[in-house]
XYZ file of C-alpha atoms in Angstrom:
662
model
C 11.281 -14.951 -11.265
C 14.905 -15.360 -12.359
C 15.008 -11.863 -13.996
C 14.003 -10.038 -10.828
C 16.468 -12.145 -8.947
C 19.337 -11.426 -11.194
C 18.558 -7.754 -11.282
C 18.692 -7.610 -7.463
C 21.605 -9.703 -6.745
C 23.952 -6.903 -5.358
C 21.528 -4.634 -3.736
C 19.021 -7.044 -2.204
C 16.136 -4.870 -2.082
C 17.252 -1.530 -3.472
C 15.364 -1.660 -6.825
C 11.759 -1.394 -7.441
C 11.482 -2.650 -10.858
C 8.397 -3.772 -12.856
C 8.515 -7.465 -12.185
C 5.053 -8.162 -13.731
C 6.423 -8.087 -17.194
C 9.217 -10.651 -16.649
C 8.818 -14.437 -16.774
C 9.869 -16.892 -14.004
C 13.176 -18.810 -14.198
C 11.529 -22.156 -14.935
C 9.950 -20.696 -18.097
C 13.079 -18.720 -19.189
C 16.014 -21.148 -18.774
C 18.605 -20.195 -21.370
C 22.151 -21.474 -22.268
C 24.789 -19.007 -21.840
C 26.454 -18.076 -25.134
C 30.293 -17.883 -24.587
C 30.554 -15.554 -27.690
C 28.505 -12.949 -25.670
C 30.102 -10.441 -23.285
C 31.159 -12.168 -20.076
C 30.862 -11.134 -16.460
C 34.604 -10.507 -16.422
C 33.774 -7.473 -18.515
C 31.889 -5.866 -15.695
C 33.588 -3.496 -13.279
C 35.516 -4.944 -10.359
C 33.022 -3.965 -7.786
C 30.159 -5.726 -9.513
C 32.333 -8.865 -9.846
C 33.180 -8.828 -6.171
C 29.475 -8.689 -5.373
C 28.667 -11.598 -7.314
C 31.444 -13.686 -6.064
C 30.693 -12.899 -2.476
C 27.261 -14.466 -2.843
C 28.548 -17.617 -4.593
C 30.827 -18.520 -1.595
C 28.981 -17.349 1.539
C 27.969 -20.436 3.404
C 25.392 -18.715 5.625
C 23.552 -17.358 2.420
C 23.868 -20.704 0.672
C 22.186 -22.448 3.669
C 18.908 -20.510 3.208
C 16.930 -17.799 4.908
C 17.683 -17.293 8.568
C 18.226 -14.277 10.817
C 22.018 -15.071 10.599
C 22.094 -15.312 6.831
C 20.088 -12.111 6.488
C 22.476 -10.078 8.681
C 25.396 -11.628 6.803
C 23.894 -10.296 3.605
C 23.707 -6.856 5.169
C 27.251 -7.094 6.185
C 28.220 -7.752 2.531
C 26.042 -4.855 1.226
C 27.481 -2.592 3.809
C 30.942 -3.172 2.521
C 29.919 -1.303 -0.730
C 28.213 1.587 1.166
C 31.118 3.829 2.000
C 29.941 6.193 -0.595
C 26.801 6.615 -2.806
C 28.872 6.570 -5.868
C 30.572 3.302 -5.020
C 27.247 1.724 -4.086
C 25.499 2.861 -7.177
C 28.502 1.908 -9.354
C 28.500 -1.628 -7.821
C 24.951 -2.150 -8.554
C 24.976 -0.705 -11.967
C 27.885 -2.792 -12.834
C 25.939 -5.780 -12.114
C 23.140 -4.608 -14.308
C 25.346 -4.077 -17.245
C 27.009 -7.422 -16.705
C 23.842 -9.174 -16.775
C 22.548 -7.306 -19.825
C 23.331 -9.935 -22.254
C 21.007 -12.376 -20.210
C 18.241 -10.136 -19.312
C 17.904 -7.815 -22.357
C 18.554 -4.260 -22.996
C 15.263 -2.941 -21.702
C 15.519 -4.668 -18.386
C 19.116 -3.710 -18.005
C 18.101 -0.036 -18.276
C 15.398 -0.404 -15.771
C 17.902 -2.075 -13.404
C 20.415 0.821 -13.797
C 17.655 3.381 -13.321
C 16.433 1.608 -10.177
C 19.960 1.559 -8.765
C 20.399 5.175 -9.464
C 17.010 6.172 -7.886
C 17.045 3.988 -4.627
C 20.703 2.974 -4.111
C 21.893 6.213 -2.280
C 19.235 5.980 0.343
C 19.936 2.316 0.954
C 23.809 3.073 1.202
C 22.774 5.862 3.680
C 20.776 3.381 5.852
C 23.636 0.884 5.784
C 26.240 3.557 6.709
C 24.051 4.379 9.895
C 24.223 0.772 11.011
C 27.407 0.565 13.036
C 27.181 -3.070 14.236
C 24.940 -5.131 12.230
C 24.754 -7.905 14.925
C 23.571 -5.584 17.577
C 21.570 -3.233 15.368
C 17.827 -2.867 15.921
C 17.519 -1.327 12.477
C 19.188 -4.413 10.980
C 17.058 -6.709 12.728
C 13.996 -4.779 11.654
C 15.036 -4.876 8.221
C 15.507 -8.582 8.238
C 12.114 -9.157 9.921
C 10.092 -6.748 7.658
C 11.639 -7.884 4.445
C 12.415 -11.606 4.968
C 10.217 -12.503 8.085
C 13.308 -13.575 9.940
C 14.726 -12.253 13.294
C 12.608 -11.240 16.163
C 10.085 -8.353 15.872
C 11.502 -5.037 16.987
C 9.109 -3.475 19.297
C 10.270 -0.016 20.658
C 8.091 0.971 23.503
C 5.712 3.964 23.274
C 5.557 6.165 26.294
C 2.151 7.522 25.549
C -0.136 7.837 28.613
C -3.681 8.457 28.313
C -6.065 10.274 30.630
C -9.177 8.489 31.885
C -12.165 8.727 29.443
C -14.903 11.155 29.824
C -17.633 8.501 30.244
C -20.565 10.800 29.699
C -19.334 12.193 26.343
C -18.628 8.597 25.091
C -22.035 7.383 26.147
C -23.828 10.274 24.389
C -21.890 9.892 21.202
C -22.704 6.204 20.971
C -26.375 6.791 20.485
C -28.047 6.935 16.932
C -31.102 9.054 16.814
C -32.324 8.144 13.310
C -33.101 11.729 12.651
C -31.239 12.080 9.281
C -28.390 10.850 7.220
C -26.107 12.166 4.378
C -23.708 10.888 1.761
C -19.997 10.846 1.626
C -17.873 9.742 -1.406
C -14.525 8.020 -1.222
C -12.079 7.226 -3.990
C -8.412 6.292 -3.838
C -5.209 5.321 -5.715
C -5.628 7.236 -9.052
C -2.101 6.546 -10.289
C -2.622 8.673 -13.427
C 0.011 8.052 -16.178
C 0.386 11.301 -18.114
C 2.057 9.519 -20.945
C -0.792 7.107 -21.629
C -1.597 7.195 -25.309
C -4.513 5.583 -27.003
C -3.645 2.977 -29.682
C -0.320 2.142 -28.162
C 0.552 -1.429 -27.142
C -0.696 -2.721 -23.759
C 1.519 -5.747 -23.717
C 5.338 -5.218 -23.993
C 8.535 -6.489 -22.588
C 9.559 -3.105 -21.252
C 7.073 -1.706 -18.731
C 8.411 1.728 -19.478
C 6.711 1.658 -22.897
C 3.348 -0.277 -22.220
C 0.507 1.954 -23.131
C 2.891 4.726 -24.273
C 4.456 3.557 -27.478
C 3.405 1.670 -30.608
C 3.844 -2.085 -30.496
C 3.089 -4.916 -32.706
C -0.677 -3.941 -32.988
C -2.013 -7.009 -31.296
C -2.864 -5.333 -28.082
C -3.866 -1.654 -28.758
C -5.157 0.222 -25.605
C -8.272 2.189 -25.783
C -8.854 5.763 -24.544
C -10.191 4.634 -21.060
C -7.403 2.310 -19.963
C -5.962 -1.203 -20.056
C -6.675 -3.872 -17.401
C -3.770 -4.731 -14.948
C -0.943 -3.916 -17.330
C -1.082 -0.118 -17.152
C -1.972 2.831 -14.929
C -5.032 4.986 -15.521
C -5.319 7.635 -18.180
C -6.642 11.105 -17.417
C -9.975 10.208 -19.196
C -10.643 7.433 -16.834
C -10.309 9.907 -13.892
C -12.674 12.381 -15.548
C -15.132 9.554 -16.158
C -15.125 8.502 -12.527
C -15.708 12.141 -11.315
C -18.608 12.474 -13.697
C -20.077 9.183 -12.217
C -19.593 10.434 -8.741
C -21.395 13.584 -9.499
C -24.268 11.728 -11.069
C -24.854 9.109 -8.298
C -23.939 11.191 -5.431
C -24.415 14.836 -6.550
C -25.766 15.583 -2.997
C -22.767 14.121 -1.280
C -21.593 16.589 1.582
C -17.991 15.378 1.938
C -15.567 13.811 -0.305
C -12.552 11.683 0.924
C -9.447 11.035 -1.378
C -6.966 8.685 0.219
C -3.907 9.250 -1.770
C -1.677 8.085 -4.499
C -1.705 10.341 -7.639
C 1.536 9.516 -9.365
C 1.988 6.442 -11.678
C 3.761 3.504 -10.358
C 6.997 3.506 -12.366
C 8.858 4.024 -9.232
C 12.418 3.549 -10.734
C 12.563 6.774 -12.457
C 10.455 9.486 -10.701
C 11.607 13.006 -10.073
C 10.446 15.678 -7.683
C 9.553 17.839 -10.798
C 7.386 15.316 -12.588
C 5.714 14.341 -9.313
C 5.039 17.998 -8.508
C 3.443 18.483 -11.873
C 1.032 15.506 -11.589
C 0.208 16.214 -7.989
C -0.650 19.879 -8.669
C -2.700 19.160 -11.891
C -4.630 16.282 -10.063
C -5.672 18.458 -7.201
C -6.781 21.225 -9.510
C -9.099 18.756 -11.221
C -10.414 17.463 -7.831
C -11.138 21.160 -6.654
C -13.062 21.797 -9.699
C -15.316 19.001 -9.018
C -15.287 18.538 -5.143
C -14.423 21.848 -3.421
C -15.276 20.176 -0.026
C -12.880 17.137 0.087
C -10.377 15.777 2.679
C -7.236 14.190 1.073
C -4.383 11.975 2.327
C -0.801 11.864 0.966
C 0.097 8.569 -0.689
C 3.418 6.765 -0.641
C 3.970 7.453 -4.371
C 3.816 11.286 -3.932
C 7.355 11.428 -2.844
C 10.262 11.072 -5.062
C 11.995 8.488 -4.718
C 8.674 6.710 -3.937
C 8.204 5.680 -0.339
C 10.732 8.265 0.767
C 9.483 10.135 3.838
C 12.404 11.213 6.087
C 11.654 12.747 9.581
C 12.012 16.468 10.017
C 15.288 16.243 11.891
C 16.892 13.869 9.011
C 16.369 16.655 6.415
C 19.400 17.875 4.625
C 19.951 19.581 1.242
C 20.532 16.187 -0.216
C 17.609 14.383 1.538
C 14.618 16.911 1.548
C 10.947 16.242 1.442
C 9.806 19.761 2.167
C 9.020 20.397 -1.432
C 6.141 17.860 -1.049
C 4.789 19.124 2.102
C 4.868 22.771 0.703
C 3.162 21.688 -2.415
C 0.401 19.930 -0.520
C -0.197 22.931 1.597
C -0.756 25.050 -1.464
C -2.652 22.333 -3.409
C -5.077 21.830 -0.404
C -6.080 25.579 -0.322
C -9.537 26.079 -1.298
C -10.719 22.832 0.237
C -12.005 22.093 3.798
C -8.483 21.182 4.848
C -7.042 24.238 3.191
C -9.053 26.596 5.575
C -6.746 25.455 8.244
C -3.728 27.807 8.693
C -0.438 25.929 8.677
C 2.955 26.673 7.245
C 3.162 22.900 6.184
C 0.593 20.320 6.855
C 3.200 17.573 6.699
C 0.516 15.183 5.483
C -1.680 15.716 8.715
C -4.381 18.066 9.667
C -7.709 18.487 11.630
C -10.783 19.901 10.329
C -13.904 20.402 12.235
C -17.282 20.632 10.808
C -19.044 22.328 13.777
C -22.561 21.949 12.549
C -22.034 18.124 12.627
C -19.806 18.041 15.633
C -17.346 16.090 13.470
C -13.613 16.396 13.367
C -11.778 14.889 10.377
C -8.181 13.956 11.258
C -5.802 13.272 8.461
C -2.567 11.491 9.207
C 0.625 10.722 7.225
C 0.665 6.902 7.301
C 3.937 6.867 5.167
C 5.730 7.440 8.419
C 4.800 3.737 9.394
C 5.237 2.222 5.863
C 7.897 -0.499 5.986
C 9.332 0.509 2.503
C 10.140 3.887 3.936
C 13.752 3.112 4.517
C 14.193 6.239 6.791
C 12.493 4.235 9.523
C 15.574 1.871 9.833
C 17.735 4.191 11.901
C 19.194 3.179 15.283
C 17.689 3.762 17.849
C 14.322 2.980 16.424
C 11.896 5.846 16.770
C 8.651 4.493 18.316
C 6.738 7.689 17.132
C 8.204 9.331 13.890
C 7.513 13.125 13.939
C 5.549 12.692 17.164
C 2.507 12.179 14.983
C 0.845 9.335 17.205
C 1.128 11.498 20.243
C -0.379 14.487 18.305
C -3.175 12.187 17.155
C -3.948 11.196 20.708
C -3.912 14.844 21.639
C -6.465 15.718 19.040
C -8.639 12.790 20.057
C -8.529 13.890 23.596
C -9.705 17.455 22.566
C -12.413 15.985 20.484
C -13.685 13.756 23.421
C -13.570 16.663 25.778
C -15.747 18.697 23.346
C -18.177 15.797 22.638
C -17.145 15.559 19.071
C -17.081 12.507 16.708
C -13.846 11.828 14.831
C -12.995 10.188 11.427
C -9.413 9.251 10.822
C -8.236 9.551 7.196
C -4.964 8.246 5.723
C -3.468 6.383 2.846
C -2.351 2.890 4.154
C -4.585 0.972 6.456
C -2.832 0.729 9.914
C -3.536 -2.928 10.019
C -2.174 -3.628 6.630
C 0.729 -6.035 6.115
C 2.859 -2.981 4.978
C 2.466 -1.164 8.300
C 5.451 -1.654 10.788
C 4.092 -3.488 13.744
C 5.025 -1.287 16.638
C 3.391 1.789 15.065
C 0.329 -0.188 14.205
C 0.198 -1.365 17.715
C 0.511 2.022 19.323
C -2.220 3.271 16.714
C -4.370 0.362 18.068
C -3.890 1.349 21.616
C -4.889 4.937 20.640
C -8.141 3.689 18.861
C -8.887 1.464 22.081
C -8.506 4.336 24.456
C -10.783 6.751 22.154
C -13.183 4.252 20.645
C -16.048 6.316 22.003
C -14.819 9.004 19.991
C -13.668 7.472 16.631
C -16.617 6.672 14.580
C -14.854 5.510 11.396
C -11.514 5.311 9.703
C -10.899 5.576 5.919
C -7.977 4.326 3.945
C -6.769 3.164 0.411
C -3.312 1.745 -0.621
C -4.341 -1.889 -1.271
C -6.086 -1.279 -4.639
C -8.762 -3.648 -3.252
C -12.228 -3.275 -1.781
C -11.730 -3.972 1.670
C -12.597 -3.494 5.458
C -10.573 -4.159 8.701
C -11.653 -4.284 12.272
C -9.682 -2.986 15.219
C -10.218 -4.802 18.530
C -9.422 -3.704 22.112
C -5.704 -4.108 22.893
C -4.533 -7.469 24.268
C -8.261 -8.885 24.188
C -9.551 -11.936 22.354
C -11.224 -10.832 19.057
C -14.950 -11.119 19.678
C -18.008 -8.944 18.968
C -17.700 -7.383 22.423
C -14.029 -6.442 21.825
C -14.484 -5.049 18.299
C -14.164 -1.353 18.413
C -13.773 0.332 15.026
C -13.893 -0.333 11.441
C -11.431 0.744 8.633
C -13.197 1.355 5.224
C -10.561 0.609 2.522
C -11.432 1.907 -0.713
C -10.580 0.234 -4.080
C -8.459 2.007 -6.652
C -9.200 3.992 -9.891
C -6.131 2.298 -11.616
C -7.115 -1.011 -12.842
C -4.214 -2.938 -11.380
C -6.234 -5.675 -9.396
C -9.743 -5.384 -10.884
C -12.083 -2.831 -12.506
C -11.857 0.835 -11.497
C -14.217 1.777 -8.499
C -15.220 4.011 -5.904
C -17.494 4.213 -2.759
C -20.411 6.129 -1.556
C -21.344 5.984 2.179
C -24.481 6.721 3.945
C -23.689 8.323 7.312
C -25.828 8.995 10.368
C -26.266 12.705 11.023
C -25.824 12.548 14.698
C -23.389 9.759 15.516
C -21.360 10.162 12.184
C -21.318 6.245 11.954
C -21.392 4.675 8.539
C -24.846 3.183 7.912
C -24.193 1.493 4.601
C -21.423 1.604 1.781
C -21.992 1.092 -1.850
C -19.274 0.316 -4.308
C -19.558 1.535 -7.923
C -17.423 0.228 -10.633
C -16.880 0.386 -14.417
C -16.734 -3.015 -16.317
C -13.795 -2.847 -18.615
C -14.732 -6.170 -20.515
C -17.872 -4.386 -21.908
C -17.460 -3.442 -25.484
C -18.828 -0.031 -24.723
C -16.193 0.752 -22.062
C -13.745 2.386 -24.514
C -16.488 4.499 -25.836
C -18.049 5.699 -22.506
C -17.411 3.663 -19.339
C -20.737 2.780 -17.671
C -20.434 3.093 -13.792
C -22.992 1.025 -11.886
C -23.448 -0.302 -8.420
C -21.545 -3.470 -7.544
C -22.939 -4.015 -4.245
C -24.019 -2.366 -0.975
C -23.132 -3.743 2.502
C -26.704 -4.310 3.557
C -27.963 -6.099 0.483
C -24.944 -8.239 0.172
C -24.476 -9.200 3.796
C -27.899 -8.262 5.276
C -28.189 -10.857 8.011
C -25.236 -9.333 9.892
C -26.742 -5.855 9.769
C -30.321 -6.665 10.908
C -31.730 -4.423 13.534
C -31.916 -5.473 17.116
C -34.365 -4.487 19.814
C -32.839 -1.084 20.304
C -34.356 0.191 16.975
C -38.194 0.748 16.415
C -39.682 -0.380 12.983
C -39.394 3.150 11.491
C -35.626 3.459 11.791
C -34.614 -0.058 11.711
C -34.031 -0.741 8.039
C -31.971 2.446 7.620
C -30.260 3.409 10.973
C -28.531 0.154 11.863
C -24.735 1.131 11.863
C -22.118 -1.109 10.156
C -20.490 -1.389 13.524
C -17.246 -3.189 14.333
C -19.380 -5.795 16.454
C -21.576 -6.502 13.316
C -18.519 -6.700 11.072
C -17.049 -9.406 13.346
C -20.354 -11.314 13.382
C -20.216 -11.219 9.555
C -16.613 -12.792 9.670
C -18.146 -15.396 11.892
C -20.775 -16.211 9.070
C -18.093 -16.321 6.588
C -16.350 -19.187 8.485
C -19.516 -21.136 8.176
C -20.940 -20.126 4.941
C -18.643 -20.527 1.901
C -21.007 -18.817 -0.594
C -21.236 -15.616 1.561
C -17.397 -15.326 1.841
C -16.960 -15.972 -1.847
C -19.286 -13.010 -2.384
C -16.984 -10.884 -0.352
C -13.975 -12.278 -2.170
C -15.367 -11.411 -5.615
C -16.378 -7.956 -4.436
C -12.807 -7.294 -3.191
C -11.662 -7.503 -6.891
C -14.409 -5.022 -7.909
C -16.282 -7.076 -10.498
C -13.428 -8.505 -12.333
C -13.984 -12.039 -13.501
C -10.229 -12.831 -13.313
C -10.195 -14.124 -9.790
C -9.353 -17.548 -8.618
C -11.302 -19.431 -6.027
C -10.120 -18.948 -2.539
C -9.500 -22.291 -0.861
C -9.967 -22.912 2.807
C -6.530 -21.645 3.883
C -6.992 -18.615 1.781
C -10.430 -17.987 3.392
C -8.727 -18.354 6.914
C -6.098 -15.907 6.065
C -8.527 -13.383 4.470
C -10.897 -13.636 7.520
C -7.861 -12.934 9.776
C -6.918 -10.081 7.636
C -10.334 -8.389 7.962
C -9.957 -9.051 11.750
C -6.448 -7.397 11.385
C -6.746 -3.921 12.446
C -3.551 -4.334 14.151
C -0.627 -5.489 11.813
C 0.385 -8.107 14.479
C -3.114 -9.820 14.135
C -3.477 -9.987 10.309
C -1.981 -13.475 9.756
C 0.335 -12.036 7.062
C 2.718 -10.232 9.496
C 6.271 -10.624 10.343
C 6.467 -13.657 12.608
C 10.106 -14.645 12.986
C 11.217 -17.838 11.367
C 8.619 -18.134 8.608
C 10.121 -19.481 5.301
C 8.838 -17.646 2.418
C 7.566 -19.565 -0.550
C 7.683 -18.541 -4.161
C 5.196 -15.845 -5.090
C 4.164 -14.376 -8.510
C 5.648 -17.481 -10.208
C 3.629 -16.568 -13.356
C 3.234 -12.931 -13.966
C 2.956 -12.639 -17.742
C 0.270 -10.566 -19.515
C -3.238 -11.538 -18.518
C -2.136 -14.286 -16.182
C -3.822 -14.458 -12.692
C -1.465 -13.557 -9.888
C -3.596 -14.789 -7.060
C -2.778 -18.156 -5.567
C -5.855 -19.999 -4.192
C -4.191 -20.436 -0.714
C -2.957 -16.764 -0.336
C -4.880 -13.895 0.996
C -5.540 -10.903 -1.140
C -2.986 -8.600 0.428
C -0.252 -11.217 0.327
C -0.760 -11.557 -3.475
C -1.457 -8.077 -4.783
C 0.822 -5.463 -3.411
C 0.927 -2.901 -5.988
C 2.921 -0.176 -4.121
C 6.295 -1.998 -4.669
C 6.863 -4.228 -1.833
C 6.411 -7.530 -3.464
C 9.206 -6.694 -5.857
C 11.511 -5.602 -2.943
C 10.623 -8.787 -0.977
C 11.310 -10.783 -4.290
C 14.791 -9.044 -4.469
C 16.041 -9.689 -1.027
C 14.533 -13.228 -0.764
C 16.064 -14.082 -4.194
C 19.515 -14.264 -2.677
C 18.464 -17.342 -0.713
C 16.736 -19.015 -3.682
C 18.450 -22.447 -4.754
C 17.496 -21.941 -8.461
C 19.159 -18.456 -8.422
C 22.273 -19.698 -6.550
C 22.609 -22.416 -9.289
C 22.495 -19.903 -11.977
C 25.039 -17.746 -10.243
C 27.477 -20.535 -10.127
C 26.753 -21.490 -13.707
C 27.235 -17.778 -14.861
C 30.276 -17.179 -12.610
C 32.071 -20.198 -14.153
C 32.320 -18.154 -17.338
C 34.838 -15.923 -15.746
C 37.400 -18.757 -15.988
């Protein structure tokens, strides 16, 4: 989209603006009016930034590792001080105001002010762009150029306790219990019934009166707006109705709304504190995770040793420690949880380990510091130690986090180390629970360095859909879990159909599907189960999940069922063609980020994405997998911004606009 590209000219990927409301260049070509303010009216720094892009031959030749590093060198020239960096970016925003509109100019300036200082800090830390691993990793993660940076972990694992692993792999069939799982609330405290759901300024959608053509109801508006408090309460009512006997509740993070260009610690604290109070009233026994939107600025999770008065995340960790009191996790004595914890249910011989996956999120710019840290805050080493203790005690483990560790958003070296840990302790890890994608998904982790087959499939990540209706209808999950092995026996997704006339009066929550009914052939009992236990106590194991993906390769209708379920009942889903199906199957098999077919292989040329993102338009290309299409935690906007500098359409527009300077 031309607007996104013009907004992000001078900072590349600093801004995280609301691109969905802005039309693509092909639909918004506009003659420049000489009578309007010209670029020559902008500050000198902004002018210099634009002219650099016009004349740099490396950038004009297209995306490559060399051109990306040339871009970083240009940006680095503006990073001597935060003030200079922000002034340059905001100067460009003001200069482009006549061409993009007042609302978009304001979002542009807010985004620069919010995210510019951290990018400037990162650039200042890169001493030699050509020799920097941080620069290489930036180019690889944001543009899929340059080689993958793979700092080596020095983790060494002791030999497994074979007797413990063997005993825990057995399923007795003596009983089961329920677990509920919801994720990605993204509650907008300013949502107002009767306001406009369609607007040019995303700050105002569902918040202020519009033309009256698209009024929003009390329970939410599909795709354009985050969730109102009433929708959250409705979901909690439904959970207590369909799973009133659930013994554990899992919440995998993201409370704050997604307007990431103007958050503050104060507003985030208010939202987080209030949300956890509501959860504790309904679900006193729940296990949480910290989402990437909980920080301010969003995605901002510096390591402990990076903390200064200016750059501090302790307010969030301190808040979580207080907010989690009165829950299962809150019983653990800790000064700060720092987003991680271990809770043991002694009667079940189950340990729930929460990890802070934001330490591995590629939009966390604190990761781009030389030398690259293979294990930020030592969390992966800590995880291995906790799993070793659980193995020694003969306990089962669930791992709970926000971002799936095989997600396209996970940095590859951390995802690989995590996969090594799961490989070593696969006899102890019975399930993993995540959110973040806003999709109803699953991922399989395989033995490290082995071909992906049923025999090498080790663990399943259960990725819950979101409450906020960004991709599809609001939804949550209920699991049936074996009492002894703590393996997931079945999973049912419940949703509320927003297209029903009664939705805005009182949402009706009903079952969308359950695994064994939807994909029964892959979960049939084998000879190890007798007739009495076969129907219920067949686990949804990693091996069985792999066999299901093999069925999808042969059975188009069966795969299409999964594809539709991924969008939680929404009818606004394009058909997934053969290439799309191949990528999505690869994504399900991608418990390691390097294996998910949407990773950061060097030399890949990025085509246009999100070419049409107006109101009500389907954003899902038929040849792209779901996670390539629908990233609702900001990365698609950042990618568009950096990639935009190499777009021929934009470069032509830059030259056209620059000519007005005379």
